[in-house]
Short mmCIF file of C-alpha atoms in Angstrom, two decimals:
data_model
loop_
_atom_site.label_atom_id
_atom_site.label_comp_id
_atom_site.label_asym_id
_atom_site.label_seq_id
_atom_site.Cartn_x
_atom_site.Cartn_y
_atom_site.Cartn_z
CA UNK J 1 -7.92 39.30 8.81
CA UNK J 2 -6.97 35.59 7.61
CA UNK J 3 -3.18 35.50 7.15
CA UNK J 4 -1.63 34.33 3.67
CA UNK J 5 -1.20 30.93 2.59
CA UNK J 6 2.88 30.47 3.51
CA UNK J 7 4.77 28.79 0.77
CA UNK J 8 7.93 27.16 0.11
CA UNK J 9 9.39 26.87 -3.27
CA UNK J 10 11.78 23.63 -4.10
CA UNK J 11 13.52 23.95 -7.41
CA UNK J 12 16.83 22.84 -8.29
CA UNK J 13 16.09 25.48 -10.93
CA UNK J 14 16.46 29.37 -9.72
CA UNK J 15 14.63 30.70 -12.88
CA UNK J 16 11.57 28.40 -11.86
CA UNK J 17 11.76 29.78 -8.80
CA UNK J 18 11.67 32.93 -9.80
CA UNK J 19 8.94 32.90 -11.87
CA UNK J 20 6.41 31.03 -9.33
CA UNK J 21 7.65 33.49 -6.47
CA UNK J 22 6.46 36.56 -8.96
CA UNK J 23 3.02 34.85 -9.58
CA UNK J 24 2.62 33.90 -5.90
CA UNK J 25 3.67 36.83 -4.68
CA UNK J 26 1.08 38.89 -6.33
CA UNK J 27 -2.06 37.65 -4.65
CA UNK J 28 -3.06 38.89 -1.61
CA UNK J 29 -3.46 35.44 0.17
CA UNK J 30 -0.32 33.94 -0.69
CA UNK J 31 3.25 34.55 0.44
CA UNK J 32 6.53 32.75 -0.62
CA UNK J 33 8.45 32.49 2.67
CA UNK J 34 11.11 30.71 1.51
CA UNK J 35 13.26 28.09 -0.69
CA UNK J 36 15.00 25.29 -1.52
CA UNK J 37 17.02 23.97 -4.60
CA UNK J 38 17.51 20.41 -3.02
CA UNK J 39 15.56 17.88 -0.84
CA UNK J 40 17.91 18.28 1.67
CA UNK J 41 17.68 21.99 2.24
CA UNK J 42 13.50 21.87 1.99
CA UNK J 43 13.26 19.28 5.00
CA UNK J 44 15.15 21.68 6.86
CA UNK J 45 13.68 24.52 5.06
CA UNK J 46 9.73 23.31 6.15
CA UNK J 47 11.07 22.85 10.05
CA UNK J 48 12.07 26.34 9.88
CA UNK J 49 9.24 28.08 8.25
CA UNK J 50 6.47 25.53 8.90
CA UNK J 51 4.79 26.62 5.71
CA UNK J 52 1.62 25.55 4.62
CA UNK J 53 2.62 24.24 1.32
CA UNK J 54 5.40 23.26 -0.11
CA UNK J 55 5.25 23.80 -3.79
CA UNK J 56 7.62 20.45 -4.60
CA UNK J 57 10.24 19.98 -7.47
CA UNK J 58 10.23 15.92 -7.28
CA UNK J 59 13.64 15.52 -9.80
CA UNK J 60 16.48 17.21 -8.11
CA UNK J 61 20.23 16.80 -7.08
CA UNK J 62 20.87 15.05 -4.07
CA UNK J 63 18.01 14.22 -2.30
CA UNK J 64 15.17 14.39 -4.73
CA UNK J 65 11.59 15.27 -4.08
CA UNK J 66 9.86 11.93 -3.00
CA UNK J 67 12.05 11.20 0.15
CA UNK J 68 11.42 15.14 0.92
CA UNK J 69 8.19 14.52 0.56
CA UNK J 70 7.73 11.87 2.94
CA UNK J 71 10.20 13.63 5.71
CA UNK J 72 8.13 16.57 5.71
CA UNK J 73 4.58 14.81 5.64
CA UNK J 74 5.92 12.69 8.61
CA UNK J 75 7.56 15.58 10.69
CA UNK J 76 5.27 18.37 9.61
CA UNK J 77 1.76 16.47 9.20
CA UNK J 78 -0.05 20.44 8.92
CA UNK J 79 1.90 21.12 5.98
CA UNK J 80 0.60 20.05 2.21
CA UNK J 81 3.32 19.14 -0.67
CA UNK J 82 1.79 19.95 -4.09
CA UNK J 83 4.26 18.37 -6.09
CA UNK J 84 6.03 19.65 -9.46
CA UNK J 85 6.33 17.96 -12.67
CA UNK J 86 6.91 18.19 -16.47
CA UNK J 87 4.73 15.23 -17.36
CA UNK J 88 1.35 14.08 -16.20
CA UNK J 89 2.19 10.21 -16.81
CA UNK J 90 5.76 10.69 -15.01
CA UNK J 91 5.85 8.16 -12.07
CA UNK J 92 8.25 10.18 -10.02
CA UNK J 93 4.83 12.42 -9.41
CA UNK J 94 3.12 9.28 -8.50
CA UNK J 95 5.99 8.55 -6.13
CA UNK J 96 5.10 11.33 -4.31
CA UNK J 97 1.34 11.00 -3.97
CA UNK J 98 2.38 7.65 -2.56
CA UNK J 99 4.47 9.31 -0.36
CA UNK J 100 1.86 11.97 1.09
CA UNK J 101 1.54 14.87 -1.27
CA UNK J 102 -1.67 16.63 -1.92
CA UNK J 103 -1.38 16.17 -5.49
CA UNK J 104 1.09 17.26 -8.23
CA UNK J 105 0.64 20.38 -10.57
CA UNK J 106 2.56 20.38 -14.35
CA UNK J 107 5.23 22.92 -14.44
CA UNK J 108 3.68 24.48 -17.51
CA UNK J 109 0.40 25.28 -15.90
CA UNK J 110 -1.25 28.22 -16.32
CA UNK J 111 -1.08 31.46 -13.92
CA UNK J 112 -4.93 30.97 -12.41
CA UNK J 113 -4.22 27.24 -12.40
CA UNK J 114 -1.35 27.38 -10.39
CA UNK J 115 -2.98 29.77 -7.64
CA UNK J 116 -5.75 28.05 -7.94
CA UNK J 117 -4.03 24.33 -6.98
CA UNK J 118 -2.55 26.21 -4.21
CA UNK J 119 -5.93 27.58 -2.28
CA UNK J 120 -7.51 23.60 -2.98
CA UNK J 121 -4.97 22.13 -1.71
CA UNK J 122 -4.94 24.57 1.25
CA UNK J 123 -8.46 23.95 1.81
CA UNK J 124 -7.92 20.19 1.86
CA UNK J 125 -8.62 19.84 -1.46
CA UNK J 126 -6.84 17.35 -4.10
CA UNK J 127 -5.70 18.42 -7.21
CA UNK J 128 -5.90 15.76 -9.50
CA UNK J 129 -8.51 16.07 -12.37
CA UNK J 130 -10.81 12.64 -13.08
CA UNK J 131 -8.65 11.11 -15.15
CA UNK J 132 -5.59 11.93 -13.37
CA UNK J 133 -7.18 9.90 -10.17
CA UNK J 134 -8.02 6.95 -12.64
CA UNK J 135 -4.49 7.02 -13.42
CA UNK J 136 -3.07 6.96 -10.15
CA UNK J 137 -4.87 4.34 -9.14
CA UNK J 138 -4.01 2.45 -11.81
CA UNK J 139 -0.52 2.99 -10.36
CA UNK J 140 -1.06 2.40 -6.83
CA UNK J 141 -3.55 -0.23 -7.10
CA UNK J 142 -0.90 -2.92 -7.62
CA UNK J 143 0.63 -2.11 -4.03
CA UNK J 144 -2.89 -1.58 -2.70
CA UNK J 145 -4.75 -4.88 -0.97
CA UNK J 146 -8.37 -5.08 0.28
CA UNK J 147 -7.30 -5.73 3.64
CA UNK J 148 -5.39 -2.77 4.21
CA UNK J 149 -7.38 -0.18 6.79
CA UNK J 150 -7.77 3.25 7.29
CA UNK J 151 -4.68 5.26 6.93
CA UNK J 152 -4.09 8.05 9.55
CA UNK J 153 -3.12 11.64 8.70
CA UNK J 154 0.20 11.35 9.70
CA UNK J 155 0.84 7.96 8.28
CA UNK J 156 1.77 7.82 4.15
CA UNK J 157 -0.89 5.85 1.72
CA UNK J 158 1.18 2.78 1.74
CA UNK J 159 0.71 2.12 5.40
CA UNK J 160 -0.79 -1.04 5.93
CA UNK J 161 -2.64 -2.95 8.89
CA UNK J 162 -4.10 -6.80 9.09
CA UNK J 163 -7.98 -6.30 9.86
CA UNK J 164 -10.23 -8.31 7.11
CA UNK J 165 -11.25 -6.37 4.37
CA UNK J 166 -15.01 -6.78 5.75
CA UNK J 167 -14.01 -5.68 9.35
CA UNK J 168 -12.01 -2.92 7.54
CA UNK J 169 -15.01 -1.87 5.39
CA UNK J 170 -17.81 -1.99 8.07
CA UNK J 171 -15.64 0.06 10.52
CA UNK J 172 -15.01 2.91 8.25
CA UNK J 173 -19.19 2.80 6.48
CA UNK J 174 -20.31 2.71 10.01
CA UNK J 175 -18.71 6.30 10.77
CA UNK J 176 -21.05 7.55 8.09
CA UNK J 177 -24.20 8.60 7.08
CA UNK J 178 -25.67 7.49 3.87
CA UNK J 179 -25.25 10.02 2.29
CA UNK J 180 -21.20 10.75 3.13
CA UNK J 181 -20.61 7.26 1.93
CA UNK J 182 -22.93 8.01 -1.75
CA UNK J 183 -20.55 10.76 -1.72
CA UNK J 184 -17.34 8.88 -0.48
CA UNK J 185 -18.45 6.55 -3.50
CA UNK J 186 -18.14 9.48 -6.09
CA UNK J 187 -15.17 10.96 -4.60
CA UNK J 188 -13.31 7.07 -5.31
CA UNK J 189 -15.04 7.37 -8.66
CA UNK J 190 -12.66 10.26 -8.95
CA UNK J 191 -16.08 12.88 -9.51
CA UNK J 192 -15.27 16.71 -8.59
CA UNK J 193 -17.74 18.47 -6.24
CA UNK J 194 -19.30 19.76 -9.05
CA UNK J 195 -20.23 16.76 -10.67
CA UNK J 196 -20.96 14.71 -7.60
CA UNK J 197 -23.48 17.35 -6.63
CA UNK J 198 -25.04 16.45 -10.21
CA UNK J 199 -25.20 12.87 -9.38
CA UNK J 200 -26.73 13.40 -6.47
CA UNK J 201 -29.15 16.20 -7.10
CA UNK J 202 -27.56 18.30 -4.28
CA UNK J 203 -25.46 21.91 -4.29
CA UNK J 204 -22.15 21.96 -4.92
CA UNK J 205 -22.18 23.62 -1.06
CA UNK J 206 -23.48 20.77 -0.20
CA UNK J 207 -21.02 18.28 -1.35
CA UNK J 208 -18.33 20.27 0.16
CA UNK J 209 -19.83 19.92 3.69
CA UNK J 210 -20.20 16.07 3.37
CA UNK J 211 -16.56 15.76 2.02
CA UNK J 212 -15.00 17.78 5.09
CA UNK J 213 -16.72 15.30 7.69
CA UNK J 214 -15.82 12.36 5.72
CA UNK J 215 -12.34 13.23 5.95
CA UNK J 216 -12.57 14.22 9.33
CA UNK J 217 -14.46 10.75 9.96
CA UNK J 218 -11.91 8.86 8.49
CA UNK J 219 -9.19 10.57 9.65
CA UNK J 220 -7.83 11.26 6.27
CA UNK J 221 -5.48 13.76 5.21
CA UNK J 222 -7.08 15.21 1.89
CA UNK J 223 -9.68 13.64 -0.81
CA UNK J 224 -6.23 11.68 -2.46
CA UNK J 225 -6.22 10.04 0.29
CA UNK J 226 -9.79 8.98 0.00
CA UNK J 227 -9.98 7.72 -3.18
CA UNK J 228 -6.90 5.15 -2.16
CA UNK J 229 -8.72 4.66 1.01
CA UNK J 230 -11.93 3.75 -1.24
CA UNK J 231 -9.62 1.18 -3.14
CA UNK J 232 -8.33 -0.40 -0.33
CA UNK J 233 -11.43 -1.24 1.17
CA UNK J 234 -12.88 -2.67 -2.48
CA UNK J 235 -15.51 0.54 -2.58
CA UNK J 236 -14.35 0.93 -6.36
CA UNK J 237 -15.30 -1.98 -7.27
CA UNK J 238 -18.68 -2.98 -9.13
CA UNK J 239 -19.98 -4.99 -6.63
CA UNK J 240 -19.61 -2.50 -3.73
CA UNK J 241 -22.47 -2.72 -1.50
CA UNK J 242 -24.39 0.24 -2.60
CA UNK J 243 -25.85 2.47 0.50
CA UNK J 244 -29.55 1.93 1.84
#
């Protein structure tokens, strides 16, 4: 039998807590093994439990949820922050994305959306709807340059190499088939598997396969980190060389 998704809840907020523990707790694939009020305490919380998410408050006393964030993508490059927040524009969320999260979830969500963020995220998934990825590139694009290269999965999305944007591009295309980089296009486009596999005239099944060897081509950590990757290496832009 598969063992539950571990989970560690950061809140500077017991209530909050509370209440996620009681919906997590109830499915049969999740567990919450632990947590933490502060930044401080979930750094040392995730070396202790090694969960597999960390279910991330980002505006807390102390140490607040972006450092954490980058601590315990650096020291614990297995385990996936989905971060909290209030707002969907609030840059502290984007903060973290830029610091290695998985993606950010609003506190208000709803039961099956919350479980739901957990298992994608789990699964390597992002979750960050269409326009949410529009807006965080928005954000990010500012810091982002052309000849920035492929970002490892232990390194954070602002890591940055020399290479020329060309070299940069042809090394990562060449890793993939035509048809990973039509879907590597979509995925930058900030498409779900659902409506890539429309674009393309393929099953959703489909998609899914191509997206797992792209990131495991690339050497990415989860499709977030695609879609920046994409926007380093000018593949969002109108003139990107379209596949043969």
């Amino acid at each position: 039998m598969t063992p539950p998704i571990s989970i560690l809840l950061v809140d500077d907020q017991q209530l909050i807590r509370l209440g996620f523990r009681m919906v997590l707790d109830a499915e049969e694939d999740l567990i919450v093994v632990g947590e933490a009020a502060d930044g401080h305490a979930a750094i040392a919380q995730a070396a202790a439990l090694r969960p597999d998410i960390v279910l991330m408050d980002i505006r807390m006393p102390g140490l607040d949820g972006i450092a954490a964030t980058e601590a315990i993508v650096r020291e614990h490059p297995d385990t996936r922050v989905l971060v909290l927040t209030t707002f969907d524009l609030d840059e502290y969320a984007f903060g973290a994305i830029r610091a290695g999260a998985s993606g950010f979830l609003l506190k208000d969500a709803q039961r099956h959306e919350m479980i739901a963020a957990v298992r994608a995220v789990h699964r390597g998934d992002a979750v960050l709807a269409p326009r949410v990825t529009r807006m965080l590139l928005q954000h990010v694009a500012p810091t982002l340059g052309a000849s920035e290269t492929v970002p490892s999965s232990t390194a954070t999305p602002s890591t940055t190499a020399t290479p020329s944007s060309t070299a940069s591009r042809d090394e990562a295309l060449s890793e993939l088939t035509d048809r990973e980089r039509d879907v590597f296009l979509e995925i930058a486009r900030g498409l779900t598997n659902l409506e890539i596999a429309q674009t393309l005239y393929v099953s959703e099944s489909t998609v899914k396969t191509h997206v797992g060897r792209i990131l495991a081509k690339l050497d990415a950590r989860d499709r977030i980190h695609l879609v920046i990757l994409a926007h380093r290496l000018g593949l969002t832009d109108d003139d990107a060389p379209p596949s043969d």
